[in-house]
Amino acid sequence: MASRQHKQSLSEKEEASWKRRIHNRGKKLSGADGVLSIRKFNSPLPFPVWRGMLDVINHVSVTLDVETANPWLEVSEDLKSLKWIGPGRSPPDTRKRFTHWPCVLGSEGFTSGRHYWEVEVTGNRGWSLGVAAESVERKYPVSLIPRTGFWSIARFDKHFNIMSSSRSPLRAGQIPGKVGVYLSYESGTVSFYNVDTKSHLHTFTGNKFTEKLYPFFETCDGNQLLRICSSSDLDLEEGRVLGMGTSQ
């Protein structure tokens, strides 16, 4: 009995320590290092233009790789949703698994081409999304910025940041309910869009990608899921916007 209480106490201390790390990182990391003007893209675009890019871009059906998931994360059976559950599980600590930050990668990586996917984040107050290189550090604390192989944006409570070495946060009013992520491998760019307003958030430019890149996800909100949208979600939304919804 005493042993179980001791283990529970340790888990609570670990959880409190981890939450402090997340909170502090949310305060410190922000910035913008892209050259595209957000003002140029912040007006809603006609829906056919917004989604027209999918004619030339590979809309990826992303699934989550459970072998990379931090033990404090729960991946749904369909490999499309992610939730923070805290300590309690002890999956095998393999080379692929993240053990410091609550991260997970997509199952499929890319070494060429243009790829696009969307993630539902409505109500989640602690998340990070983007792209990560295959060789990123998974066991020890590193800043999740381009220099260490991560290209992402993040929300931590009221902080909405571009995860880079500079410190220019995105406006809180731009926090999306659904995020579009666009990777153009050959041009060395990773772009983010607010799907709700059909507007551009940020583009990382000037990169020379040389290794496999994976969709990247992080969450520290135990109350809300992150959900990867499927192709059918995009088709349904297009039908609604263009007035082609099914009759009732």
XYZ file of C-alpha atoms in Angstrom:
248
model
C 0.000 0.000 0.000
C 2.749 2.408 0.956
C 4.593 1.520 -2.247
C 1.541 2.394 -4.384
C 1.116 5.707 -2.551
C 4.806 6.482 -3.110
C 4.495 5.760 -6.838
C 1.363 7.919 -7.066
C 3.184 10.778 -5.315
C 6.065 10.505 -7.778
C 3.654 10.556 -10.729
C 1.952 13.688 -9.390
C 5.333 15.400 -8.968
C 6.367 14.392 -12.500
C 3.077 15.720 -13.883
C 3.443 19.042 -12.062
C 7.032 19.382 -13.287
C 6.033 18.603 -16.868
C 3.190 21.147 -16.792
C 5.636 23.819 -15.583
C 7.936 23.044 -18.525
C 5.048 23.422 -20.977
C 3.885 26.686 -19.369
C 7.365 28.196 -19.398
C 7.950 27.180 -23.028
C 4.688 28.797 -24.040
C 5.891 32.091 -22.576
C 9.367 31.964 -24.087
C 8.932 30.669 -27.620
C 7.357 32.922 -30.202
C 8.289 34.859 -33.301
C 7.995 35.110 -37.045
C 10.772 34.454 -39.537
C 8.820 34.193 -42.800
C 8.776 36.775 -45.571
C 5.138 36.433 -46.635
C 2.923 39.267 -45.432
C 0.031 38.050 -43.301
C -1.825 41.269 -44.150
C -1.785 40.179 -47.778
C -3.683 36.989 -46.972
C -5.858 37.829 -43.987
C -9.038 38.524 -45.966
C -11.318 35.537 -46.604
C -10.645 34.006 -50.013
C -13.340 32.590 -52.317
C -13.682 28.944 -51.385
C -12.832 27.584 -54.866
C -9.549 29.533 -54.746
C -8.748 28.395 -51.202
C -9.323 24.729 -51.908
C -8.361 24.936 -55.579
C -4.765 24.375 -54.574
C -5.720 20.790 -53.742
C -5.877 20.110 -57.479
C -2.086 20.390 -57.615
C -1.234 19.421 -54.047
C -1.413 15.951 -52.561
C -4.051 16.078 -49.830
C -2.599 13.574 -47.390
C -4.695 11.138 -45.393
C -2.526 11.447 -42.278
C -2.601 8.833 -39.530
C -0.672 8.842 -36.253
C 2.278 6.547 -35.559
C 1.608 5.120 -32.079
C 5.214 3.945 -31.812
C 6.340 7.584 -31.700
C 3.709 8.779 -29.194
C 4.793 10.043 -25.776
C 3.469 7.671 -23.048
C 1.260 10.459 -21.682
C -0.681 10.630 -24.941
C -3.587 8.474 -26.091
C -4.052 7.773 -29.802
C -7.520 6.746 -30.988
C -8.154 3.374 -32.616
C -8.581 4.957 -36.037
C -5.199 6.733 -35.583
C -6.836 10.104 -36.310
C -7.257 11.651 -32.835
C -4.866 12.511 -30.020
C -5.453 13.278 -26.333
C -3.225 14.061 -23.354
C -3.970 11.632 -20.485
C -0.973 12.087 -18.169
C 1.067 9.380 -16.418
C -0.104 5.810 -15.936
C 1.044 3.847 -18.982
C 4.484 2.409 -19.727
C 4.756 1.412 -23.395
C 8.148 0.166 -24.627
C 10.666 3.011 -24.784
C 11.832 2.456 -28.337
C 14.175 4.609 -30.407
C 11.188 6.179 -32.182
C 9.227 7.261 -29.098
C 9.133 10.832 -27.745
C 9.681 10.785 -23.984
C 10.192 14.447 -23.020
C 7.621 16.560 -24.884
C 4.083 15.151 -25.465
C 4.594 14.656 -29.196
C 3.720 12.164 -31.916
C 4.509 11.944 -35.632
C 2.445 10.906 -38.600
C 2.893 7.385 -39.948
C 3.993 8.503 -43.420
C 6.989 10.721 -44.152
C 7.838 12.729 -47.264
C 11.045 13.233 -49.249
C 9.519 15.176 -52.149
C 6.346 16.820 -53.384
C 3.655 19.151 -52.046
C 1.384 17.898 -49.295
C -1.558 19.347 -47.384
C -3.558 18.239 -44.325
C -5.924 19.793 -41.802
C -6.256 19.377 -38.028
C -9.228 20.240 -35.805
C -8.064 22.078 -32.645
C -11.309 23.732 -31.494
C -11.321 24.237 -27.719
C -7.822 22.822 -27.217
C -5.688 25.306 -25.248
C -2.348 23.514 -25.537
C -1.148 22.268 -28.922
C 1.592 22.430 -31.517
C 1.333 21.384 -35.169
C 3.594 21.233 -38.163
C 6.420 19.190 -39.638
C 9.407 17.435 -38.055
C 12.556 15.890 -39.520
C 13.122 12.185 -39.021
C 16.340 12.769 -37.045
C 14.861 15.079 -34.366
C 15.770 14.562 -30.710
C 13.058 12.516 -28.993
C 14.461 11.753 -25.546
C 15.837 15.022 -24.188
C 14.564 18.629 -24.007
C 15.202 20.738 -27.105
C 13.468 23.819 -28.435
C 10.943 22.736 -31.073
C 12.213 25.186 -33.702
C 13.621 24.877 -37.242
C 17.217 24.736 -36.018
C 16.411 21.448 -34.237
C 14.242 20.058 -37.063
C 10.738 21.288 -36.153
C 8.620 23.714 -38.211
C 5.452 24.452 -36.264
C 3.000 26.906 -34.754
C 1.630 26.480 -31.243
C -1.000 27.585 -28.783
C -0.327 27.434 -25.039
C -3.296 28.971 -23.210
C -3.399 32.630 -24.349
C -0.070 32.458 -26.188
C -0.263 31.778 -29.944
C 3.222 31.551 -31.414
C 5.330 30.730 -34.402
C 7.893 28.320 -32.985
C 11.140 29.966 -34.012
C 14.150 31.578 -32.375
C 12.687 35.075 -32.743
C 9.856 36.405 -30.605
C 6.915 37.831 -32.537
C 3.699 36.058 -31.505
C 0.713 35.697 -33.772
C -2.335 37.704 -32.732
C -4.615 35.923 -30.269
C -7.526 36.821 -32.531
C -6.053 34.559 -35.203
C -6.316 31.388 -33.086
C -8.049 28.910 -35.421
C -10.467 26.081 -34.786
C -8.986 24.200 -37.714
C -5.412 24.469 -39.024
C -4.240 23.707 -42.554
C -0.607 22.606 -42.926
C 1.100 22.770 -46.327
C 4.555 21.309 -47.004
C 6.375 22.069 -50.264
C 9.496 19.926 -50.018
C 11.469 21.122 -53.037
C 10.832 24.821 -52.340
C 11.756 24.413 -48.668
C 8.560 25.912 -47.266
C 6.059 24.976 -44.564
C 2.871 27.080 -44.452
C -0.037 27.317 -42.020
C -3.600 28.466 -42.666
C -6.613 29.320 -40.550
C -9.219 27.180 -42.297
C -12.104 28.921 -40.490
C -11.303 32.307 -42.033
C -9.555 30.987 -45.173
C -6.493 33.057 -44.239
C -2.727 32.620 -44.140
C -1.011 32.447 -40.730
C 2.684 31.959 -41.454
C 5.205 30.410 -43.859
C 8.662 29.129 -42.941
C 10.875 29.800 -45.971
C 14.504 29.418 -47.058
C 14.906 25.815 -45.908
C 16.835 23.146 -47.785
C 15.241 19.866 -46.792
C 17.540 16.866 -47.080
C 15.828 14.151 -45.038
C 12.402 12.643 -44.565
C 9.818 14.973 -43.000
C 6.783 13.857 -40.993
C 3.539 15.528 -39.882
C 4.090 16.597 -36.268
C 1.573 16.922 -33.413
C 1.742 17.895 -29.749
C -0.982 18.372 -27.133
C -1.049 19.081 -23.401
C -4.792 19.660 -22.959
C -6.510 16.714 -21.321
C -9.976 18.091 -21.987
C -9.914 18.357 -25.773
C -8.763 16.139 -28.616
C -6.662 17.020 -31.607
C -8.357 15.449 -34.624
C -6.843 14.977 -38.075
C -9.446 15.758 -40.720
C -10.133 13.221 -43.462
C -10.771 13.805 -47.153
C -14.504 13.373 -46.546
C -14.408 16.313 -44.101
C -12.993 18.546 -46.831
C -15.562 17.330 -49.373
C -18.430 17.959 -46.925
C -17.262 21.500 -46.165
C -16.858 22.286 -49.871
C -20.386 21.098 -50.506
C -21.786 23.338 -47.776
C -19.921 26.439 -48.985
C -20.883 25.931 -52.607
C -24.524 25.263 -51.695
C -24.472 21.600 -52.677
C -25.413 20.129 -49.302
C -27.799 17.194 -49.208
C -31.494 17.930 -48.759
C -33.252 16.837 -45.591
